[in-house]
mmCIF file of C-alpha atoms in Angstrom:
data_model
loop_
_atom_site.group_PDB
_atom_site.id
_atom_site.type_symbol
_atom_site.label_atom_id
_atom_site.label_comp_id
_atom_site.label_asym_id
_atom_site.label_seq_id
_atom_site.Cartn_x
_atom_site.Cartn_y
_atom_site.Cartn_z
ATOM 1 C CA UNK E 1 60.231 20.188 -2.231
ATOM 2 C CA UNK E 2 63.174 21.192 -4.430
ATOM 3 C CA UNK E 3 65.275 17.927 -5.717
ATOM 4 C CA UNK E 4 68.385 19.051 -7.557
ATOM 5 C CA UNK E 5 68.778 16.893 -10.493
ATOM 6 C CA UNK E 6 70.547 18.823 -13.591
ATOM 7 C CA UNK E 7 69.062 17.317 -15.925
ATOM 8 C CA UNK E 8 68.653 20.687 -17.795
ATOM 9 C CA UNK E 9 72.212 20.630 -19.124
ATOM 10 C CA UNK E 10 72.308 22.944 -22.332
ATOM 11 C CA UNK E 11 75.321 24.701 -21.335
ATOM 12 C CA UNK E 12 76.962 21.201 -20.426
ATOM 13 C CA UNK E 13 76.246 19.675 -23.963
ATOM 14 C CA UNK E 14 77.788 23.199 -25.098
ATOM 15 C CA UNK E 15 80.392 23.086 -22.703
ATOM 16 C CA UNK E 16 81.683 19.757 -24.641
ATOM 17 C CA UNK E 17 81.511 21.360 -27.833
ATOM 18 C CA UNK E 18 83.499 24.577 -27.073
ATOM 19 C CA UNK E 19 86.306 22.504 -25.484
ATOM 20 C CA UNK E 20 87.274 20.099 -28.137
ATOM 21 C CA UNK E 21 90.897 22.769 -27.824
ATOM 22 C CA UNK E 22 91.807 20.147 -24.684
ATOM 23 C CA UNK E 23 94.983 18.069 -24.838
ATOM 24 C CA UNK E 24 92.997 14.839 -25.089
ATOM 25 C CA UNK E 25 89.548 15.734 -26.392
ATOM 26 C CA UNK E 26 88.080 11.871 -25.869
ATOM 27 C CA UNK E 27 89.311 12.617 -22.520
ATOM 28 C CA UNK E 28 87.670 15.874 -21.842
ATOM 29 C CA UNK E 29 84.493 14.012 -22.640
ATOM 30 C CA UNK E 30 84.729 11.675 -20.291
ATOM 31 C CA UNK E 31 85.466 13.356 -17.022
ATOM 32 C CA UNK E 32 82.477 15.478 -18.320
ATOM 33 C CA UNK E 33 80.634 13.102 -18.477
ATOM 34 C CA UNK E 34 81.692 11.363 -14.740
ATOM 35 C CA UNK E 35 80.551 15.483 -13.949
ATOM 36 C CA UNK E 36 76.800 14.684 -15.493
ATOM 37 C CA UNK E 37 76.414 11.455 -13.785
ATOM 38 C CA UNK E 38 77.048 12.607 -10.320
ATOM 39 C CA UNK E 39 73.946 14.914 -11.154
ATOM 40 C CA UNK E 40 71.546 11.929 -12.467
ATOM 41 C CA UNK E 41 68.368 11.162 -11.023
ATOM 42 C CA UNK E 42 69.291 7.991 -9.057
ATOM 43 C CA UNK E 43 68.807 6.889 -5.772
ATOM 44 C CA UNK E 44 67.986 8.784 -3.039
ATOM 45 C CA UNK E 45 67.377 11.890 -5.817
ATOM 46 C CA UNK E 46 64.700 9.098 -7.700
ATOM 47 C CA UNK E 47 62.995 8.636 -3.952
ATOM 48 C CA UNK E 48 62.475 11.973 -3.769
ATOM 49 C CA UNK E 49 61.063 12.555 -7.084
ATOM 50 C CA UNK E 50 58.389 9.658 -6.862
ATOM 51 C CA UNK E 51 57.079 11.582 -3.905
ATOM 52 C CA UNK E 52 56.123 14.717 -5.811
ATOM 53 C CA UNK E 53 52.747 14.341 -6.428
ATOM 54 C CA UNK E 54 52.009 17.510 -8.507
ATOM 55 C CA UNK E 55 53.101 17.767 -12.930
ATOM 56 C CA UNK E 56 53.823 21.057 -12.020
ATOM 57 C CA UNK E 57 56.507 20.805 -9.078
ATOM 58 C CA UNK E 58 57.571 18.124 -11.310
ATOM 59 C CA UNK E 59 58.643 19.898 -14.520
ATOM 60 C CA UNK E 60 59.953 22.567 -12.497
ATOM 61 C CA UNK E 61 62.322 20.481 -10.698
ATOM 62 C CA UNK E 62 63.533 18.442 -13.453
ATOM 63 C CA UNK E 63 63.555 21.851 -15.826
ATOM 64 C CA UNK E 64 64.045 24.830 -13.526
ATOM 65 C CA UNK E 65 64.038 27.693 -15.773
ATOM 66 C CA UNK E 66 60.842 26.219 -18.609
ATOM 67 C CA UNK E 67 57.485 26.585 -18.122
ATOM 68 C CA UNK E 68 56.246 23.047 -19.558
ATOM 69 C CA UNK E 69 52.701 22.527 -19.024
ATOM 70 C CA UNK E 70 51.637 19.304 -20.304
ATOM 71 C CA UNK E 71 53.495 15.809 -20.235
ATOM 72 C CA UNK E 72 54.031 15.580 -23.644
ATOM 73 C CA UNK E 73 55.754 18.457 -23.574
ATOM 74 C CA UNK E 74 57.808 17.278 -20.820
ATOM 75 C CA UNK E 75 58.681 14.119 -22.221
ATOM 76 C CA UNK E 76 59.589 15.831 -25.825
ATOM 77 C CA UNK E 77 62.176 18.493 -23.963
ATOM 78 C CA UNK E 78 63.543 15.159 -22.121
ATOM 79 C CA UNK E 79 64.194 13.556 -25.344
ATOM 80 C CA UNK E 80 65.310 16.573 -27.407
ATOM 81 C CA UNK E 81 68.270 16.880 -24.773
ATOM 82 C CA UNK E 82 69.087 13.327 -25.005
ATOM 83 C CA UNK E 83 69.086 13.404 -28.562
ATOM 84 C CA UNK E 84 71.293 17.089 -28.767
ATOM 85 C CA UNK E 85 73.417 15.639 -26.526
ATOM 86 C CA UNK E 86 74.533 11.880 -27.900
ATOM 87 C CA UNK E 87 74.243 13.315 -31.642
ATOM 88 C CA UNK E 88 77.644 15.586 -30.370
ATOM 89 C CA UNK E 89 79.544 12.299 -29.112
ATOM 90 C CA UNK E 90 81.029 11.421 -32.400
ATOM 91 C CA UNK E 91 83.086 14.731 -33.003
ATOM 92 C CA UNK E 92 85.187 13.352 -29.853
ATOM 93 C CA UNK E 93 85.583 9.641 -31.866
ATOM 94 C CA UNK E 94 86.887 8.294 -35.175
ATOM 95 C CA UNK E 95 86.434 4.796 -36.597
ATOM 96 C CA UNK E 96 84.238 1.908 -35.613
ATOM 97 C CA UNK E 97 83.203 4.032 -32.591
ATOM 98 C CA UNK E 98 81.789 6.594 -34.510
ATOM 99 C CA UNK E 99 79.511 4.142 -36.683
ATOM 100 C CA UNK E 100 78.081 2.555 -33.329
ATOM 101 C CA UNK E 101 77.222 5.624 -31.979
ATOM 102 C CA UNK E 102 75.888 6.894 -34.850
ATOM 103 C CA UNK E 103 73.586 3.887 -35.398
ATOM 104 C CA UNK E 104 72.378 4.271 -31.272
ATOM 105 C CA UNK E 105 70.657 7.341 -32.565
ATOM 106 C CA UNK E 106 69.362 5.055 -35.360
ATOM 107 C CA UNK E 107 66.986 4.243 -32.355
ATOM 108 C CA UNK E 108 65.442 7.310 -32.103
ATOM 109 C CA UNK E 109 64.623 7.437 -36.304
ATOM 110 C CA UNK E 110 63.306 3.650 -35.729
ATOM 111 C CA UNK E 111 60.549 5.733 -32.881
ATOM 112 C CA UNK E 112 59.934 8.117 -35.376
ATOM 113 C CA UNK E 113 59.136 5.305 -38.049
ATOM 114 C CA UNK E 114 56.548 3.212 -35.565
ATOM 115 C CA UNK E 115 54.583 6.577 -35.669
ATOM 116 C CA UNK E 116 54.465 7.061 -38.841
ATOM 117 C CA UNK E 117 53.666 3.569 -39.710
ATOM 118 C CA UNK E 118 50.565 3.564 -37.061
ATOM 119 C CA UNK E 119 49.886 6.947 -39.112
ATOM 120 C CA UNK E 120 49.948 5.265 -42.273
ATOM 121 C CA UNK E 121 47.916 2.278 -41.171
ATOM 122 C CA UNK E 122 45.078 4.521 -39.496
ATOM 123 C CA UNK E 123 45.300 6.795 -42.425
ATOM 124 C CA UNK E 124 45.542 9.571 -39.680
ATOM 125 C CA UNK E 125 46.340 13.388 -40.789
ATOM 126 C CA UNK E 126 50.436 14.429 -40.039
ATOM 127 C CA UNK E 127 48.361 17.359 -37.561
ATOM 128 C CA UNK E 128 47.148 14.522 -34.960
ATOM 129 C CA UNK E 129 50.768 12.533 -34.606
ATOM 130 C CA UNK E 130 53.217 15.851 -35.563
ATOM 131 C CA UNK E 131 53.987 16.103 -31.328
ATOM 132 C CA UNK E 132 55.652 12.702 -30.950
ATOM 133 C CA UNK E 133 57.879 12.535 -33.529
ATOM 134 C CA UNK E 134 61.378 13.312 -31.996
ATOM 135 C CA UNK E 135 63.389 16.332 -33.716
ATOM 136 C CA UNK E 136 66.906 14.881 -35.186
ATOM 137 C CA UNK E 137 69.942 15.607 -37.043
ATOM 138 C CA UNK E 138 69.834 15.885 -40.307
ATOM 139 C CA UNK E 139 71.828 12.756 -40.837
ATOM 140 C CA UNK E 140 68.890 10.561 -39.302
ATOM 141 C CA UNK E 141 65.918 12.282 -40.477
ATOM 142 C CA UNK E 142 63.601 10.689 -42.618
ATOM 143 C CA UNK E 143 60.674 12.341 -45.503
ATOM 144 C CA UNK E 144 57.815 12.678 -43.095
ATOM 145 C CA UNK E 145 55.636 14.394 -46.271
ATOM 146 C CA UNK E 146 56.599 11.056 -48.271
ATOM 147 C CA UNK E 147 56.068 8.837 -45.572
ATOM 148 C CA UNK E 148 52.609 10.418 -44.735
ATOM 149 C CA UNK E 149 51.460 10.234 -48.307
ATOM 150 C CA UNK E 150 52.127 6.453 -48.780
ATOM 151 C CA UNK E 151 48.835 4.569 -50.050
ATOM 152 C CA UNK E 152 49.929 1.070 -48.908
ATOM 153 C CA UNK E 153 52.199 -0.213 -46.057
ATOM 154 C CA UNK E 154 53.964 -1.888 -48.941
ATOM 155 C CA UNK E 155 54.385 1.575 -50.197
ATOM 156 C CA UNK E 156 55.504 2.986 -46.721
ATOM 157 C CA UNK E 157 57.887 0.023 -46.333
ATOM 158 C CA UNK E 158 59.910 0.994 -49.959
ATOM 159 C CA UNK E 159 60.995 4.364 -48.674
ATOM 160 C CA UNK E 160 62.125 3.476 -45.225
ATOM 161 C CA UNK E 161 65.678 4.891 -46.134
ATOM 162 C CA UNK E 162 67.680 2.255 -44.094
ATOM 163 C CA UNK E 163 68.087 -1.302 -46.065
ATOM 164 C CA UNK E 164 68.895 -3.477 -42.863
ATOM 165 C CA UNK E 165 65.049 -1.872 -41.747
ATOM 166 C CA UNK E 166 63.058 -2.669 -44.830
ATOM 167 C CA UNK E 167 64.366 -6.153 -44.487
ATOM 168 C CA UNK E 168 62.659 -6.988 -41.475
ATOM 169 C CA UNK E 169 59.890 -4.956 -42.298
ATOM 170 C CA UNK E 170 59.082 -6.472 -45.751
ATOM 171 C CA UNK E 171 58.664 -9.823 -43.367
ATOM 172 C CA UNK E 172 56.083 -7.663 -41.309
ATOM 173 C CA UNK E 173 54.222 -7.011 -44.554
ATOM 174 C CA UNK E 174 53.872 -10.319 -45.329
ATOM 175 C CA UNK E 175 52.674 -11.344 -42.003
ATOM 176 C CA UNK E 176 50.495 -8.040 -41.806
ATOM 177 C CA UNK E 177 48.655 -8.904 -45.050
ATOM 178 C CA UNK E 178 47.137 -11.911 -43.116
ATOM 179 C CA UNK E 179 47.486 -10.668 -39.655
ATOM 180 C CA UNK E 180 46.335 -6.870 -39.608
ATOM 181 C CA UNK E 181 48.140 -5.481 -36.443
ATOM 182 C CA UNK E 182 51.169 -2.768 -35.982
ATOM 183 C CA UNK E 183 52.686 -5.023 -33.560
ATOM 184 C CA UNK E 184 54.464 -7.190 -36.391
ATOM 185 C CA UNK E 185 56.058 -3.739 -38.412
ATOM 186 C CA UNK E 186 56.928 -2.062 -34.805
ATOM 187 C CA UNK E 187 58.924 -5.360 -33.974
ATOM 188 C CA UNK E 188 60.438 -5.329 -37.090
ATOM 189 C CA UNK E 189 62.091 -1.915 -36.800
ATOM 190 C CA UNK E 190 63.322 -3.024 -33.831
ATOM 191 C CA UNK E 191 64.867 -6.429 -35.126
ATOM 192 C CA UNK E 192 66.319 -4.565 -37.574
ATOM 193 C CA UNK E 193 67.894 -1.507 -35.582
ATOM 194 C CA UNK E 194 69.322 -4.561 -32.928
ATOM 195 C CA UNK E 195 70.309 -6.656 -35.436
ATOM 196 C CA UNK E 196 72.673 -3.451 -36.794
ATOM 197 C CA UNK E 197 73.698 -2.744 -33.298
ATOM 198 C CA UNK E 198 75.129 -5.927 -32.851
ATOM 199 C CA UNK E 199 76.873 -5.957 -35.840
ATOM 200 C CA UNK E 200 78.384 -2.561 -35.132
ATOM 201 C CA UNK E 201 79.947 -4.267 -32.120
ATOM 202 C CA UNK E 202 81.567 -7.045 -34.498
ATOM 203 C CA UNK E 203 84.780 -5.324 -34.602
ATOM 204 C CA UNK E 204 85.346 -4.262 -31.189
ATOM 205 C CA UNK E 205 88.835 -5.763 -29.022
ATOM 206 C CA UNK E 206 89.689 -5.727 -25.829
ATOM 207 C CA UNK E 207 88.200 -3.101 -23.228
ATOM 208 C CA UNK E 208 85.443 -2.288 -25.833
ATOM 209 C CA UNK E 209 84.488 -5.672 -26.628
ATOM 210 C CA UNK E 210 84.363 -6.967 -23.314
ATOM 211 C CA UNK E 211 82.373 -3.679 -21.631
ATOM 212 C CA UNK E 212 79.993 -2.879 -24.823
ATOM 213 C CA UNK E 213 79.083 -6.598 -26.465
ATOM 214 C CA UNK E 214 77.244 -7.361 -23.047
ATOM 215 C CA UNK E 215 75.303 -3.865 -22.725
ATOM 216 C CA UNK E 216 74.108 -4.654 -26.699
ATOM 217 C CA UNK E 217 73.418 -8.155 -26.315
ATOM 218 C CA UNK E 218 71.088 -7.775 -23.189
ATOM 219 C CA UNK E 219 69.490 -5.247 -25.115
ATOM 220 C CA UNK E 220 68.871 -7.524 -27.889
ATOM 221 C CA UNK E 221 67.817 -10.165 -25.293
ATOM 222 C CA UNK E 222 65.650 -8.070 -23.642
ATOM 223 C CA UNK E 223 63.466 -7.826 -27.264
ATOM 224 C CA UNK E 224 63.669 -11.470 -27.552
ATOM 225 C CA UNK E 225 62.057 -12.063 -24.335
ATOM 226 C CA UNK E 226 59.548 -9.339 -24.587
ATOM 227 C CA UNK E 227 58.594 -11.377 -27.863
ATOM 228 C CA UNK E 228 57.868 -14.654 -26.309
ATOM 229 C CA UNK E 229 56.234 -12.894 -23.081
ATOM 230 C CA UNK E 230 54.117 -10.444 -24.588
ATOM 231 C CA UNK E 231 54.015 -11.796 -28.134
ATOM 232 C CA UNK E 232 52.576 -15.243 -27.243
ATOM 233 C CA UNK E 233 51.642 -15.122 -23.672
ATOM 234 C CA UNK E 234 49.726 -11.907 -23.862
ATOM 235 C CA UNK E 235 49.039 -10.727 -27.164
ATOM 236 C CA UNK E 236 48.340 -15.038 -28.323
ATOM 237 C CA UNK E 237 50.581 -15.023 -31.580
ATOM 238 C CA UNK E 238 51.444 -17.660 -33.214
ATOM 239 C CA UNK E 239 55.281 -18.717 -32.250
ATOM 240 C CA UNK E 240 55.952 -19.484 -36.307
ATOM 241 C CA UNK E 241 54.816 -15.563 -36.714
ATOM 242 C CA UNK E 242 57.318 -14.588 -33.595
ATOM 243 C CA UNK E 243 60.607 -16.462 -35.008
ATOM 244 C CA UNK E 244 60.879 -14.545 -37.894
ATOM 245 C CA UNK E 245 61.534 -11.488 -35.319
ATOM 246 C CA UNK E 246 64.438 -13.502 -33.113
ATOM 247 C CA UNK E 247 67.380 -11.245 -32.870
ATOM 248 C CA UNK E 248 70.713 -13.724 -33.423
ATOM 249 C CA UNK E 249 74.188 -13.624 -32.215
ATOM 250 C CA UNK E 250 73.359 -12.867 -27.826
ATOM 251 C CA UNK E 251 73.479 -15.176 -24.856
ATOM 252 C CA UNK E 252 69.625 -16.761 -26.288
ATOM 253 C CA UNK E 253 70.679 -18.952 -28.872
ATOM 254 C CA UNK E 254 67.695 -19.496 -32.038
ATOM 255 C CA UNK E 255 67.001 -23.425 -30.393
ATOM 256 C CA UNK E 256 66.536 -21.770 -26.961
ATOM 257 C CA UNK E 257 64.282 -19.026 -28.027
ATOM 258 C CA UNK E 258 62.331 -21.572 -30.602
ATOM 259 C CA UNK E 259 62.281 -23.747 -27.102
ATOM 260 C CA UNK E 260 60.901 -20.872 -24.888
ATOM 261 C CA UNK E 261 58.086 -20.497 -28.113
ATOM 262 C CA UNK E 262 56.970 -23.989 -27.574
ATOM 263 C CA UNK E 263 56.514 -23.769 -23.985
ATOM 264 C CA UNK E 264 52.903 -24.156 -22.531
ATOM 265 C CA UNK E 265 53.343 -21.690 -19.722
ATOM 266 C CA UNK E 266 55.623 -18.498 -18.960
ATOM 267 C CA UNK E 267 57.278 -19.770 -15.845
ATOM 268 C CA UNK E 268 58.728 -22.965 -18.019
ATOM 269 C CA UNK E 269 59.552 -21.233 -21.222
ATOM 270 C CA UNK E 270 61.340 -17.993 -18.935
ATOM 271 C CA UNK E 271 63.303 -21.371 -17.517
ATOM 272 C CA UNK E 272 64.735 -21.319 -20.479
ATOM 273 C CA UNK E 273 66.451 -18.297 -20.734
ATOM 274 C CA UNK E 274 70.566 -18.619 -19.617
ATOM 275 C CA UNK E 275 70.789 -17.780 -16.174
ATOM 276 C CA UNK E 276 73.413 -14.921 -17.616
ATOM 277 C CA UNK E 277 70.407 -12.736 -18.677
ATOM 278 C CA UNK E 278 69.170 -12.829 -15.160
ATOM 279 C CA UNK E 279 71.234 -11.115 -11.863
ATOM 280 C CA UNK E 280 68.701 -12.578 -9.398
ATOM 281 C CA UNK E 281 66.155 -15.713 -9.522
ATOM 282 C CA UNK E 282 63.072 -15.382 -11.762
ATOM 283 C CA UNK E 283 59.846 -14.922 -9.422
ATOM 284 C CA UNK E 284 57.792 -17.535 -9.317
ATOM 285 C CA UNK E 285 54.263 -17.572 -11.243
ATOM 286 C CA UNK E 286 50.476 -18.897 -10.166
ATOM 287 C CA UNK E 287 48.912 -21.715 -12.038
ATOM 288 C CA UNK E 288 45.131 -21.938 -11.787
ATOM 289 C CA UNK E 289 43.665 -24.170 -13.645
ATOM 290 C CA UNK E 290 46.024 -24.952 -16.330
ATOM 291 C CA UNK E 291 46.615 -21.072 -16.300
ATOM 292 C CA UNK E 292 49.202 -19.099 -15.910
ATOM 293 C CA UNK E 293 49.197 -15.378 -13.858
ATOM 294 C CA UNK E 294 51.449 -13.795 -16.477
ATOM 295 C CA UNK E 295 53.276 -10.350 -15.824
ATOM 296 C CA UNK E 296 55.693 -9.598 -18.477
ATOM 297 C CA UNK E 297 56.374 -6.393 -16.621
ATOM 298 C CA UNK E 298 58.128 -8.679 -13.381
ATOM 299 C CA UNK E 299 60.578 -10.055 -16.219
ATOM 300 C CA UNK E 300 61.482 -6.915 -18.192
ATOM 301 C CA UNK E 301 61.928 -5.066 -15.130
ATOM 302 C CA UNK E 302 64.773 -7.771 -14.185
ATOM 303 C CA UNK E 303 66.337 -7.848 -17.456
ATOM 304 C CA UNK E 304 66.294 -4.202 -17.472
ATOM 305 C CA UNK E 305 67.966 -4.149 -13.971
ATOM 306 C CA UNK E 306 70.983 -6.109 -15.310
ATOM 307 C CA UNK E 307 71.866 -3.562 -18.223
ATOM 308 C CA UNK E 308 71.849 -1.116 -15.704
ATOM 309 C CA UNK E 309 74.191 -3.173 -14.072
ATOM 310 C CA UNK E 310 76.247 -3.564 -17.118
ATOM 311 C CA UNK E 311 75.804 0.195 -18.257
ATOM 312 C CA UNK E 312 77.325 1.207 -15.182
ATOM 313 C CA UNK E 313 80.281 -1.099 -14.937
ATOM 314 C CA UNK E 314 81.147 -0.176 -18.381
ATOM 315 C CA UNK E 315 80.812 3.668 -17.257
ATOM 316 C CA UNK E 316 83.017 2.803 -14.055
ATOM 317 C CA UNK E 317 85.886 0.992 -15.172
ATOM 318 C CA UNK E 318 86.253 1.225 -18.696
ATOM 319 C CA UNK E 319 89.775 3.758 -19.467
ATOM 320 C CA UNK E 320 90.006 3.669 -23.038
ATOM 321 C CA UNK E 321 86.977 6.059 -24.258
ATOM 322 C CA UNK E 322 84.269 4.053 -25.992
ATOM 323 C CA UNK E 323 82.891 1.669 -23.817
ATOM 324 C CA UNK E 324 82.306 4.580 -21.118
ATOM 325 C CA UNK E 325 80.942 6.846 -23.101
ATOM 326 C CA UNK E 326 78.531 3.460 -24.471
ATOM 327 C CA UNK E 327 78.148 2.896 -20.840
ATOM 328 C CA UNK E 328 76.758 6.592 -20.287
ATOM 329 C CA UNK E 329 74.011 6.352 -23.021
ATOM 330 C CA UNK E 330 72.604 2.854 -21.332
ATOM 331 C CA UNK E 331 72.478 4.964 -17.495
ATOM 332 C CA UNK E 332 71.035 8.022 -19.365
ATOM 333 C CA UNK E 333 68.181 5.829 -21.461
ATOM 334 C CA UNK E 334 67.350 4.288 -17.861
ATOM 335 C CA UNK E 335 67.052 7.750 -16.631
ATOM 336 C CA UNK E 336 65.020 8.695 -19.568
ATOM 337 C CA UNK E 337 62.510 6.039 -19.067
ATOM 338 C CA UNK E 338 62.074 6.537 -15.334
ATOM 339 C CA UNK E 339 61.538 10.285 -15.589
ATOM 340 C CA UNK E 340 58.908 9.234 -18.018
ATOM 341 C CA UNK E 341 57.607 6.900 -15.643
ATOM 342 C CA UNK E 342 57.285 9.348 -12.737
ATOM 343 C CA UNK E 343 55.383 11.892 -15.041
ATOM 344 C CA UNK E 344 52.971 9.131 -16.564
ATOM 345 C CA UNK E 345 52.611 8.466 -12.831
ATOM 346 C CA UNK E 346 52.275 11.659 -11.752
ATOM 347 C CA UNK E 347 49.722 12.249 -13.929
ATOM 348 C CA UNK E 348 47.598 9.212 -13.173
ATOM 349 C CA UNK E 349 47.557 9.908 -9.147
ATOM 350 C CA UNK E 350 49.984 6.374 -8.846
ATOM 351 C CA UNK E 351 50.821 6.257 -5.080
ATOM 352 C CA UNK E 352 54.272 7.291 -4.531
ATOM 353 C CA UNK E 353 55.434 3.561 -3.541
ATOM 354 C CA UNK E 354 53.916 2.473 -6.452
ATOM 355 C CA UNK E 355 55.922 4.209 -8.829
ATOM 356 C CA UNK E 356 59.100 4.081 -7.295
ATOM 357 C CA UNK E 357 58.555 -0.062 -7.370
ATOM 358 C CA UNK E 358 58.886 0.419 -11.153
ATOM 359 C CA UNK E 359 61.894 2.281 -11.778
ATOM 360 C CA UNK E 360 65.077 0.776 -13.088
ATOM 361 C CA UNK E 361 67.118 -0.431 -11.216
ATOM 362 C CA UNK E 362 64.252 -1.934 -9.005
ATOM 363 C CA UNK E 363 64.504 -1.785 -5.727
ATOM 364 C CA UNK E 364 63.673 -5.255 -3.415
ATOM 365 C CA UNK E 365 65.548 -7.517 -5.827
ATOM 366 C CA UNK E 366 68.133 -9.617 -4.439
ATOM 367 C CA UNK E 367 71.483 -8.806 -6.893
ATOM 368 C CA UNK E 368 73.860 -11.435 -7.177
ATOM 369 C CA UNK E 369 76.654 -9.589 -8.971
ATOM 370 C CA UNK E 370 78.353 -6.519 -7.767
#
């Protein structure tokens, strides 16, 4: 079975930069993009890839002309070309838009830094870690051979190059020094990169502001969910340990999320959550004997399913340049993790149903908005 997908697009992300001649260069970019996105991996396209049940067929499809062998592999040449391709957005830009798309590939120095941190902590060798650490521009790069060499998180948390990171994180070392887990300095790079992508958005008016400030706040909101569902109803941490990592400023407000924190079960402290996080009704959850049947997973997957929602009404209706071009990077990122999905699926032997029940936007959920 041969699913066309394009998702190998060097000579489109080349295309862009040979072009920049046009009348309207932001313009150019655009319809290009509207091009790419009639080529994603969506509907009946995703169907069809969930039913491939061999890695091989797989990479082949996706990436026609390499000859990956191994998922890794796969996954890095998916993120490379993300990567390549959003890093040569801000030649078509100038202003505020250029500093919030510059800090979106922020997020892929913040992965790079939860590597090296679990590196650091397990004192592993740079040999044993090298292959997920994503290749960027030089802009965003960070001293690997420094970072390696660090004695001490305290050590690794003083050359994190960013100063709106090492604030959050210098909270994780406190925490850490009592509490010895990654969790707390991996949720603090990403408190700190959401925290700066909100405040990128600060200065935003009119079609921006109203398309982007959604897409960024569910983001954000997503985190603070993920915090109380998987930080205290799965992983059992304390909620005085979790507010320290609440993201401000989004549709949770601090006395909501300190209220979800405090609740005795999922179901009641996920009632908590403004119904404008949520496009459908939250499923409801099994008490057994003062338990609760937790799945995290149920809840992100409906949080993710409304930035999709968002992504692509910024992509669709926005006219003035930034917000679609915002909207783009949100459908692409769902693309990203779905093709990830499939692979890790893939690779398990996941029945075909079973895999295409967890890709975003999921499918069986009643949608409210349109």
């Amino acid at each position: 079975m041969r699913v066309q997908t394009a998702i190998d697009d060097s000579k489109f992300v080349q295309a862009i930069s040979q072009n920049r001649q046009t009348e309207n260069d932001l313009d150019y970019l655009v319809a290009r993009l509207h091009g790419r996105r009639s080529r994603m991996a969506e509907a009946e396209r995703l169907d069809n890839l969930c039913r491939i049940r061999n890695l091989h067929e797989f990479f082949r499809t996706i990436f026609p002309e390499s000859d990956i062998k191994e998922v890794v592999g796969f996954q890095r040449q998916l993120i490379d070309q993300m990567v390549d391709e959003f890093s040569r957005f801000c030649s078509h830009l100038s202003g505020r838009g250029t500093d919030l798309l510059d800090w979106m590939l922020v997020r892929f120095q913040v992965e790079n830094l939860k590597v090296l941190i679990r590196a650091c902590l397990t004192k592993a060798p740079l040999e044993e870690f090298k292959e997920y650490l994503i290749s960027l521009p030089v802009k965003f790069t960070v001293n690997i051979q420094e970072l390696t060499k660090a004695e001490s998180p305290a050590d690794f948390v003083h050359l994190v190059p960013i100063r709106l990171l090492q604030e959050d994180l210098e909270k994780a070392l406190e925490i850490y020094n009592k509490y010895p887990r990654s969790f707390f300095f991996e949720a603090a790079l990403d408190c700190g990169y959401l925290k700066g992508l909100i405040e990128k958005t600060v200065h935003l008016s009119g079609e921006d502001c109203a398309f982007v400030r959604p897409m960024v706040f569910q983001e954000a909101d997503i985190f603070n969910i993920m915090l109380v569902a998987r930080g205290k109803f799965y992983y059992g941490l304390a909620p005085d340990i979790l507010r320290q990592f609440y993201v401000p400023g989004t549709q949770i407000s601090r006395t909501q999320f300190h209220s979800m924190l405090d609740e005795a079960y999922l179901s009641s402290s996920m009632g908590r959550i403004p119904h404008c996080v949520f496009d459908t009704d939250l499923p409801q959850f099994n008490r057994e004997g003062g338990s609760i049947d937790v799945d995290a997973s149920v809840l992100e997957g409906l949080a993710w399913n409304r930035f999709y929602r968002l992504a692509n009404l910024a992509f669709r209706q926005s006219h003035m340049g930034l917000a679609a071009i915002v909207g783009y990077t949100g459908l692409r990122r769902v693309e990203l993790a779905n093709l990830i999905r499939i692979s890790e699926g893939i690779r398990m032997d996941i029945p075909a149903e079973t895999i295409r029940a967890h890709m975003i936007p999921r499918i069986g959920l009643e949608v409210k908005h349109v």
